[in-house]
PDB file of C-alpha atoms in Angstrom:
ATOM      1  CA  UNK A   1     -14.737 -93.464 191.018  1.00  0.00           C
ATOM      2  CA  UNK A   2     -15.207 -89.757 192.327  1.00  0.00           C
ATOM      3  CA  UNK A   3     -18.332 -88.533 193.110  1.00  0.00           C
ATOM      4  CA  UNK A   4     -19.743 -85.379 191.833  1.00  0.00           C
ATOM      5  CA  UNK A   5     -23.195 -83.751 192.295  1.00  0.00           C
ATOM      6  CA  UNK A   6     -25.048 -81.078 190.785  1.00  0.00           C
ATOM      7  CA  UNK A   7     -28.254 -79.336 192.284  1.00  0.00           C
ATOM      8  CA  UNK A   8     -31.143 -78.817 191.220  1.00  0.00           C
ATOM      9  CA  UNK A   9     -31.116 -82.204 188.851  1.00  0.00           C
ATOM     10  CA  UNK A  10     -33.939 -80.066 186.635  1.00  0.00           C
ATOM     11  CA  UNK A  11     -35.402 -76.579 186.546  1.00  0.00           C
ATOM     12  CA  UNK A  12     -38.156 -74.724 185.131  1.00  0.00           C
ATOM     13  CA  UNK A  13     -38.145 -70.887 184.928  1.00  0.00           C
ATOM     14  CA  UNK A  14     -39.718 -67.606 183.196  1.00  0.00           C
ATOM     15  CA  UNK A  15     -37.909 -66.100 180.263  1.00  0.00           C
ATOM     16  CA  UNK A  16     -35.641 -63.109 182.269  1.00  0.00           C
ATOM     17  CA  UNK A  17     -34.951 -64.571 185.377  1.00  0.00           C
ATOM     18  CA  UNK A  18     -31.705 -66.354 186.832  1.00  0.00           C
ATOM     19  CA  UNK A  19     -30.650 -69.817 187.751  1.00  0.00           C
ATOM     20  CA  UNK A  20     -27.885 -70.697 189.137  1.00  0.00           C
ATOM     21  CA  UNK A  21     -26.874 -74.282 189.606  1.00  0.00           C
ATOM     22  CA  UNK A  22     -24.422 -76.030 192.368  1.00  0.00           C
ATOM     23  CA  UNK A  23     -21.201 -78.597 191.338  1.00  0.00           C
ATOM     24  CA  UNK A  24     -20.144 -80.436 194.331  1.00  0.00           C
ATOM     25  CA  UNK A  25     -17.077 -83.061 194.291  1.00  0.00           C
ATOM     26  CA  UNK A  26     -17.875 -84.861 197.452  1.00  0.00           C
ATOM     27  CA  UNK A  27     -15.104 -87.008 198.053  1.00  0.00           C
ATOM     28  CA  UNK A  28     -12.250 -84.990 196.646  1.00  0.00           C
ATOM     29  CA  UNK A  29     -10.796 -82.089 196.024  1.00  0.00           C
ATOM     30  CA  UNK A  30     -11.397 -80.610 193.136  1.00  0.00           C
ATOM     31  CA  UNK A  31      -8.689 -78.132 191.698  1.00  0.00           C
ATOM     32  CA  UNK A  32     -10.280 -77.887 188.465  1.00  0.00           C
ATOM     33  CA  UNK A  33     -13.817 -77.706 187.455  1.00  0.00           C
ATOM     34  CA  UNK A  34     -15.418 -77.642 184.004  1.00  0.00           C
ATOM     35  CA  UNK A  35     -18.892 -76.309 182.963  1.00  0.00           C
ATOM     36  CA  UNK A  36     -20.450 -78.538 179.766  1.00  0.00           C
ATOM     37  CA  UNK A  37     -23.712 -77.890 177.719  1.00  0.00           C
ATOM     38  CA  UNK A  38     -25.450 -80.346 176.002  1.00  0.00           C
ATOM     39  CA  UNK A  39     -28.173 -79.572 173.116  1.00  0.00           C
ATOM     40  CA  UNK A  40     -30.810 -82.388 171.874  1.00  0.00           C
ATOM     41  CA  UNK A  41     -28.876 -85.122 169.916  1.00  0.00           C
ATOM     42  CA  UNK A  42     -25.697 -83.813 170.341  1.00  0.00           C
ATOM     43  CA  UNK A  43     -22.123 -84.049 172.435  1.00  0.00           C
ATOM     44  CA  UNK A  44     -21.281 -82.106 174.777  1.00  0.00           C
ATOM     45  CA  UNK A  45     -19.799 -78.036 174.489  1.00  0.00           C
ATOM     46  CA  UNK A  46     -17.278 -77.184 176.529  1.00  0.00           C
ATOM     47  CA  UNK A  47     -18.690 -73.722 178.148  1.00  0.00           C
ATOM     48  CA  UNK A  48     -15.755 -72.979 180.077  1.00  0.00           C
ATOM     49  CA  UNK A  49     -12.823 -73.688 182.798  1.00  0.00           C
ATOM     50  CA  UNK A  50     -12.674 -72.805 186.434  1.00  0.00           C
ATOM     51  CA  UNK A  51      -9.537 -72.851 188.663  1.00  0.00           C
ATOM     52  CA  UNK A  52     -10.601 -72.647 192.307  1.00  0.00           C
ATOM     53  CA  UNK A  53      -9.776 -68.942 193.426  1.00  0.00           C
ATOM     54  CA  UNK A  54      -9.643 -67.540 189.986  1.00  0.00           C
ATOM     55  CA  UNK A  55     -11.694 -66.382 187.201  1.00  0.00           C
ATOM     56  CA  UNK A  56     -13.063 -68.656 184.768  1.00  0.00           C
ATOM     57  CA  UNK A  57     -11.692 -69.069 181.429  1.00  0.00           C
ATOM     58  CA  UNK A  58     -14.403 -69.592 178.612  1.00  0.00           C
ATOM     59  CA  UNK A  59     -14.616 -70.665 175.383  1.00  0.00           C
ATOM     60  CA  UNK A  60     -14.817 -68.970 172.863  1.00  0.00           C
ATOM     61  CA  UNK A  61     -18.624 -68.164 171.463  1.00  0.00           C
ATOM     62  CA  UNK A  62     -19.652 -68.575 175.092  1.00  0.00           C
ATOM     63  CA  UNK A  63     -20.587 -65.311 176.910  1.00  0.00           C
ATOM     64  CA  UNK A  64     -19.055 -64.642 180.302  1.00  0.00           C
ATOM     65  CA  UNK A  65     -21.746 -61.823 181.326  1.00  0.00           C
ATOM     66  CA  UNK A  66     -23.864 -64.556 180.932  1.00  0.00           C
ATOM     67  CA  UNK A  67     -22.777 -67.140 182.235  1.00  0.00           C
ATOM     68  CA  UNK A  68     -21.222 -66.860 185.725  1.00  0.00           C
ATOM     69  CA  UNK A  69     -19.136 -68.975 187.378  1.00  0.00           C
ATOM     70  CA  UNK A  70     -17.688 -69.255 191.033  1.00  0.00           C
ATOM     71  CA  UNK A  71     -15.225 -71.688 192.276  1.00  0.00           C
ATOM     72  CA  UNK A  72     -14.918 -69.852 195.778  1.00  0.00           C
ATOM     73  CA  UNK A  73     -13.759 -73.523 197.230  1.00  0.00           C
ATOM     74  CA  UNK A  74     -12.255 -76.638 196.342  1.00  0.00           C
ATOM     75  CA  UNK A  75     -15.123 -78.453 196.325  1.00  0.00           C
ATOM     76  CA  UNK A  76     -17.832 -76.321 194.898  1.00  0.00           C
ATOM     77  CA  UNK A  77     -18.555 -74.491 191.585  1.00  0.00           C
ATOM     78  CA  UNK A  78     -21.519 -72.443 190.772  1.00  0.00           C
ATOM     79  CA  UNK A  79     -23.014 -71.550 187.078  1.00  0.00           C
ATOM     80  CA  UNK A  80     -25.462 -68.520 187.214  1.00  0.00           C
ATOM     81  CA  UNK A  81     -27.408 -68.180 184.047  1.00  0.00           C
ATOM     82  CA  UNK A  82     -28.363 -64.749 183.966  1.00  0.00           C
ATOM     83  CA  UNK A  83     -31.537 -63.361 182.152  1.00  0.00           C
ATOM     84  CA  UNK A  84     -32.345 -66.508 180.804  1.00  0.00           C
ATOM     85  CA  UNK A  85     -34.008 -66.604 177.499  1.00  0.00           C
ATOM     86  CA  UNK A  86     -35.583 -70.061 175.994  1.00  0.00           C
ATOM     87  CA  UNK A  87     -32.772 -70.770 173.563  1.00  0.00           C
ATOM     88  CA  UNK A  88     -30.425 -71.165 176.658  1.00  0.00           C
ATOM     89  CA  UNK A  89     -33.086 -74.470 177.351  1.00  0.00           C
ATOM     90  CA  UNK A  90     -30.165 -77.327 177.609  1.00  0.00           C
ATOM     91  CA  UNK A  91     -28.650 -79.995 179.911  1.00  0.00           C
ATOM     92  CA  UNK A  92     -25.496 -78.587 181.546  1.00  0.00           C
ATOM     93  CA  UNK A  93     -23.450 -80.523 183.205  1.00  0.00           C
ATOM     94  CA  UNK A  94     -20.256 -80.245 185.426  1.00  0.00           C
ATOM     95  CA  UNK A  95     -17.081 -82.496 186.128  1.00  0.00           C
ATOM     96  CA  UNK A  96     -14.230 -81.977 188.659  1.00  0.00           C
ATOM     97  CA  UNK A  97     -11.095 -82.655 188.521  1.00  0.00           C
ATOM     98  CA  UNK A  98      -8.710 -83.099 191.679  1.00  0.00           C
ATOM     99  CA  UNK A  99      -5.242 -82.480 189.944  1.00  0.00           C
ATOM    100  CA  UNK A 100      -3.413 -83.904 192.509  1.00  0.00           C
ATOM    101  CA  UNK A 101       0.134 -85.332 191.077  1.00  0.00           C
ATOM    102  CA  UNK A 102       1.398 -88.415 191.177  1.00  0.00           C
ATOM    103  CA  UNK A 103      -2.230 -89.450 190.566  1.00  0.00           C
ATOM    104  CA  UNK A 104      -4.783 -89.942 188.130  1.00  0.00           C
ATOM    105  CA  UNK A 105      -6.166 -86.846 186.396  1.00  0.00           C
ATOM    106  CA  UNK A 106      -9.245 -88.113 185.604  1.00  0.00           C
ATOM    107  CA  UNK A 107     -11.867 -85.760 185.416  1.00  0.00           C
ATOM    108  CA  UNK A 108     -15.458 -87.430 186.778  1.00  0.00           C
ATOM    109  CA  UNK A 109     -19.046 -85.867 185.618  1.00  0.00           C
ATOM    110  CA  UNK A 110     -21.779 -84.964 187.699  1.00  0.00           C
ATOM    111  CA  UNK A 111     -25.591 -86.124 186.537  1.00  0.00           C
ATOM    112  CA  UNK A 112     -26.171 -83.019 184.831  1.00  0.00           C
ATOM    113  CA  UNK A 113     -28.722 -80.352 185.463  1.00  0.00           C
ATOM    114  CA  UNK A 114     -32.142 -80.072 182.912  1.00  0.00           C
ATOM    115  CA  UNK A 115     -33.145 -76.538 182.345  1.00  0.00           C
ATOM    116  CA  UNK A 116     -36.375 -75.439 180.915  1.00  0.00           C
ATOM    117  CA  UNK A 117     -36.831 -71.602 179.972  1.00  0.00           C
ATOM    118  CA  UNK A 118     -40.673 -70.939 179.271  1.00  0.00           C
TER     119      UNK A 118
ATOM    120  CA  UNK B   1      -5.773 -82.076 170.963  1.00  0.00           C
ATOM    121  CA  UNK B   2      -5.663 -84.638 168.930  1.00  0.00           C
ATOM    122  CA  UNK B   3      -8.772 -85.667 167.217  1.00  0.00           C
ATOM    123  CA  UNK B   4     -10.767 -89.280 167.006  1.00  0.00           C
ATOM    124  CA  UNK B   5     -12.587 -91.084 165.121  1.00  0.00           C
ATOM    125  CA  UNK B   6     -15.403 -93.268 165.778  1.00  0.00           C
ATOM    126  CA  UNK B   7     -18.240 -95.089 164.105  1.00  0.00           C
ATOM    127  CA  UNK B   8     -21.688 -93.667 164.438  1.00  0.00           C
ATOM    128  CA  UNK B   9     -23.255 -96.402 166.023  1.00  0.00           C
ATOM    129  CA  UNK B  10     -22.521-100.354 166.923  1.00  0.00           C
ATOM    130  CA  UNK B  11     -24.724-102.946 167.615  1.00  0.00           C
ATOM    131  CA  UNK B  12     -24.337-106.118 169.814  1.00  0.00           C
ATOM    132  CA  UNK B  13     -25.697-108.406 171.442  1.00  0.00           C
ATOM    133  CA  UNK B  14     -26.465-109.550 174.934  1.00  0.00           C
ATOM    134  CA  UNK B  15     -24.049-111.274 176.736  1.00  0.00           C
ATOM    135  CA  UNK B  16     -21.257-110.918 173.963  1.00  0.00           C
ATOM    136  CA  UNK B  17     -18.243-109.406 173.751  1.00  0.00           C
ATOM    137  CA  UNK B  18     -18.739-105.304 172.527  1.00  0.00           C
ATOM    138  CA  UNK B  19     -15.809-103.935 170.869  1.00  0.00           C
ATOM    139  CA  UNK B  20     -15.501-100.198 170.272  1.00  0.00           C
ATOM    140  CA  UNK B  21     -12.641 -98.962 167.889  1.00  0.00           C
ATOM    141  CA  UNK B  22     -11.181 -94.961 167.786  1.00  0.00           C
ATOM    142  CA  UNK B  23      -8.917 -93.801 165.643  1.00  0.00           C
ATOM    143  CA  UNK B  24      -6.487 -91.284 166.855  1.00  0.00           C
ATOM    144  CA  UNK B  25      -3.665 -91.524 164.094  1.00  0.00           C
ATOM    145  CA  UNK B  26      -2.524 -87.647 165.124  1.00  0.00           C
ATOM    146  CA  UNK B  27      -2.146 -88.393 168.980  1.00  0.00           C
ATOM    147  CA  UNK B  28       1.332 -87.152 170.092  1.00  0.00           C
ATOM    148  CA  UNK B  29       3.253 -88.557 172.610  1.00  0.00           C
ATOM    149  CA  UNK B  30       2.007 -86.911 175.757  1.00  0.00           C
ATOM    150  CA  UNK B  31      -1.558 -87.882 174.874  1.00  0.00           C
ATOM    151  CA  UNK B  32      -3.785 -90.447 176.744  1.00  0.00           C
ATOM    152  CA  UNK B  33      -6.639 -91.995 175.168  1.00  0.00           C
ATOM    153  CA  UNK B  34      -9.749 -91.915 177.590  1.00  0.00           C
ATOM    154  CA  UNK B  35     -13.435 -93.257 177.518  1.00  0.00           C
ATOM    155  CA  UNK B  36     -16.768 -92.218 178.952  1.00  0.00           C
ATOM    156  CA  UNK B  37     -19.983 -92.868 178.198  1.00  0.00           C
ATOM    157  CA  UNK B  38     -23.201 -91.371 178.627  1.00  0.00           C
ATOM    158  CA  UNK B  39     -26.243 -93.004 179.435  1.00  0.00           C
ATOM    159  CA  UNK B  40     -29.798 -91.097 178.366  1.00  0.00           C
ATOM    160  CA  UNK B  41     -29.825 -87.711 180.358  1.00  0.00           C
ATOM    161  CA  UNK B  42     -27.155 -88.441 182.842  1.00  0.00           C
ATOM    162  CA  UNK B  43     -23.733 -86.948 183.052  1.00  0.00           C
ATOM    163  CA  UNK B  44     -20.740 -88.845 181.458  1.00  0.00           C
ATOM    164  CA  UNK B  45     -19.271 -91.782 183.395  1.00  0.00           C
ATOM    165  CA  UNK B  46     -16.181 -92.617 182.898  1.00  0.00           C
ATOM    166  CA  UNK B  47     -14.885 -95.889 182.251  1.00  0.00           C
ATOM    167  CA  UNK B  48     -10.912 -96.169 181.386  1.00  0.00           C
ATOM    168  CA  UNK B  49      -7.736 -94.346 180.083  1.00  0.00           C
ATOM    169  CA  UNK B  50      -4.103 -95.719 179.070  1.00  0.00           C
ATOM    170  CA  UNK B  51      -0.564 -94.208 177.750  1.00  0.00           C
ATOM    171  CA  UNK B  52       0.909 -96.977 175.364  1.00  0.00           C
ATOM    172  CA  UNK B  53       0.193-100.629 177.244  1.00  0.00           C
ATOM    173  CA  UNK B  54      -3.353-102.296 177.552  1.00  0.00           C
ATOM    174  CA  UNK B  55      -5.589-101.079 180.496  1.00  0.00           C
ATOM    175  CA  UNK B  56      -8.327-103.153 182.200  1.00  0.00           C
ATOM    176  CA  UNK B  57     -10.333-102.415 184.948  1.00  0.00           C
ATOM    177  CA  UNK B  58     -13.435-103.647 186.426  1.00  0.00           C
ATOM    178  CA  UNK B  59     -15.585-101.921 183.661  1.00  0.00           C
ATOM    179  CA  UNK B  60     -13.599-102.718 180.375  1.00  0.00           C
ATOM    180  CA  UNK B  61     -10.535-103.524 178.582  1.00  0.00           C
ATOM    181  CA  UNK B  62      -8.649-100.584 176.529  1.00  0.00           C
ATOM    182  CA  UNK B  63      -6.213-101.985 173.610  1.00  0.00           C
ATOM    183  CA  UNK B  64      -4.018 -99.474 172.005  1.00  0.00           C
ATOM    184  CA  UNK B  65      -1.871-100.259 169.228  1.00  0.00           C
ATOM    185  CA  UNK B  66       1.749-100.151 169.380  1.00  0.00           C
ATOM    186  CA  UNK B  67       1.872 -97.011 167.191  1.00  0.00           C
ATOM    187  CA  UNK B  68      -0.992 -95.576 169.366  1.00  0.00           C
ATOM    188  CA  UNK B  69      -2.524 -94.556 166.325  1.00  0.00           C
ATOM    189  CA  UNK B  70      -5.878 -96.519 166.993  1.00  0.00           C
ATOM    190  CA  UNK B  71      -7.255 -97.964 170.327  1.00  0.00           C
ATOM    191  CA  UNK B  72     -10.026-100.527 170.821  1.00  0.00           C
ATOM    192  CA  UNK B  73     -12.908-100.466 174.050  1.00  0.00           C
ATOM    193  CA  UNK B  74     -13.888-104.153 175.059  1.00  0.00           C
ATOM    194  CA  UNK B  75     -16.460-104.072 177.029  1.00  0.00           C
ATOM    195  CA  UNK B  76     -16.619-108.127 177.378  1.00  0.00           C
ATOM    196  CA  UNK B  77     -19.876-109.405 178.650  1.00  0.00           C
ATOM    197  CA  UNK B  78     -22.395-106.596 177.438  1.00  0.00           C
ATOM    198  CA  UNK B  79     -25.655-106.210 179.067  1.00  0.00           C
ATOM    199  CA  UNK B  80     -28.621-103.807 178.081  1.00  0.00           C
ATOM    200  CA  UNK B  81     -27.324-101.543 180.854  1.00  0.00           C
ATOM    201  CA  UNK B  82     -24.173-101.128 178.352  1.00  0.00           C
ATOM    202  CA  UNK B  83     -26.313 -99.184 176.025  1.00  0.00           C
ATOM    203  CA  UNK B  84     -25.105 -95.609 175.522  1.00  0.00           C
ATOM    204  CA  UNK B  85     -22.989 -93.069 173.725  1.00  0.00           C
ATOM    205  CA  UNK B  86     -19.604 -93.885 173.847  1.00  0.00           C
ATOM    206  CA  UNK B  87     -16.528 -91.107 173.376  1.00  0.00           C
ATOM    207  CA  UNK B  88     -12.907 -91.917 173.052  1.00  0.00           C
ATOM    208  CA  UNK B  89     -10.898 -88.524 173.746  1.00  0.00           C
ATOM    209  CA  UNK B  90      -7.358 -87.865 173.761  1.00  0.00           C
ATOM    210  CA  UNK B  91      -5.381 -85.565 175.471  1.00  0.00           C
ATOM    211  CA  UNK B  92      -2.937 -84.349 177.765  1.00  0.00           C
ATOM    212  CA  UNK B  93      -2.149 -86.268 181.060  1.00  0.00           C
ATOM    213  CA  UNK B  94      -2.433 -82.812 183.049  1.00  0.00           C
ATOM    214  CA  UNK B  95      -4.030 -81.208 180.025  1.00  0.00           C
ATOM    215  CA  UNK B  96      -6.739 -78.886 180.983  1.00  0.00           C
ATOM    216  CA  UNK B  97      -9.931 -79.752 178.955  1.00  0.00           C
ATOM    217  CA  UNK B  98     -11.757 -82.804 177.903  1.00  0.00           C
ATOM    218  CA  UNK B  99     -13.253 -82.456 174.348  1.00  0.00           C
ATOM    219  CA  UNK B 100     -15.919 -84.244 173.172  1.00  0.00           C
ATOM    220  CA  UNK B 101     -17.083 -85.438 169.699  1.00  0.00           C
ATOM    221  CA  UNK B 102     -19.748 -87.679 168.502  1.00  0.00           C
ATOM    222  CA  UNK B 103     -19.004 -90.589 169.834  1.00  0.00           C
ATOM    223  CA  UNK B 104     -20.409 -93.894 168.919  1.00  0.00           C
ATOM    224  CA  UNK B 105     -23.887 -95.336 170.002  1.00  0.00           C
ATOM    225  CA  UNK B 106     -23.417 -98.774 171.807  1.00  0.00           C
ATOM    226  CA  UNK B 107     -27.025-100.768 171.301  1.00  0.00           C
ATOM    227  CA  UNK B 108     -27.045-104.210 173.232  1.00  0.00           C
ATOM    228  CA  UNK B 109     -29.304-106.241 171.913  1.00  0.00           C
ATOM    229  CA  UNK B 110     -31.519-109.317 174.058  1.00  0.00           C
TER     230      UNK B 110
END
């Protein structure tokens, strides 16, 4: 299948500071990318939707101020948590999909990103 | 979307034959049913999807009923690798969003 990575892999950092983390498809071309969050013991939240070129579409509950996201190309995305506070500790992950017709749609996962607000 | 539903958790054994059911009696015609699975702290993986005839690939089998209300995951020589959460979704071939629910955990057993 696709391959899609995510950088850093895990990250520690003080209450009020930002992280932003890297989505790369890197053998495709990914029209479509989708930012996940995953609490202890539980599935996976959809956070929100990113077209490349256009602004993301989040779900609702999920605040965009927050949570930026850049799909400037077709084969990278970018989630900024801003001001991050301790309860936004999680594993967020990010998948790619290439859209291209006439093929599959699948969408493929990238290893997911462990971040640690002290 | 149409929703699933899947045991909490399975158990089998090593070297046997592991299979998953879903439930998906609301799907509508322009629904696939996919699987993933997630291993302990990594991202998703996914394994297979299908329309209306049986899939298999070089991972699993997928067995959806005629009336595509239920669908069945074979996975059919399970190893301890094997052991993970397990989500059947449906949607939309060019839908936009992947929705996850519980899923069931898989534990293969030596």
């Amino acid at each position: 299948g696709a391959v899609v990575s995510q950088h850093p892999s895990r990250v520690i950092c003080k209450s009020g500071t930002s992280v932003k983390i890297e989505c790369r498809s890197l053998d495709f071309q990914a029209t479509t990318m989708f930012w996940y969050r995953q609490f202890p013991k539980q599935s996976l939240m959809l956070m929100a939707t990113s077209n490349e070129g256009s602004k993301a579409t989040y779900e609702q509950g999920v605040e965009k101020d927050k949570f930026l996201i850049n799909h400037a190309s077709l084969t990278l995305s970018t989630l900024t948590v801003t001001s991050a506070h301790p309860e936004d500790s999680s594993f967020y992950i990010c998948s790619a999909r290439s859209g291209t017709s006439g093929g599959s749609d699948t969408q493929y996962f990238g290893p997911g990103t462990r971040l640690t607000v002290l | 979307d149409a929703k699933t539903t899947q045991p909490t958790s399975m158990d089998c054994a090593e070297g046997r034959a592991a299979n998953l059911p879903c439930n998906h009696s609301t799907i509508s015609g322009n629904e696939y049913v996919y699987w993933y699975r997630q291993i302990h702290s990594q991202g998703p993986q996914y394994i297979i999807h299908g329309l209306k005839n049986n899939e298999t690939n070089e991972m699993a089998s997928l067995i959806i009923t005629e009336d595509r209300k239920s669908s069945t995951l074979i996975l059919p020589h399970a190893t301890l690798r094997d052991t993970a959460v397990y989500y059947c979704i449906v949607r939309p071939f060019y839908g936009n969003k992947l929705v996850f629910g519980a899923g069931t955990i898989l534990r293969v057993k030596s």
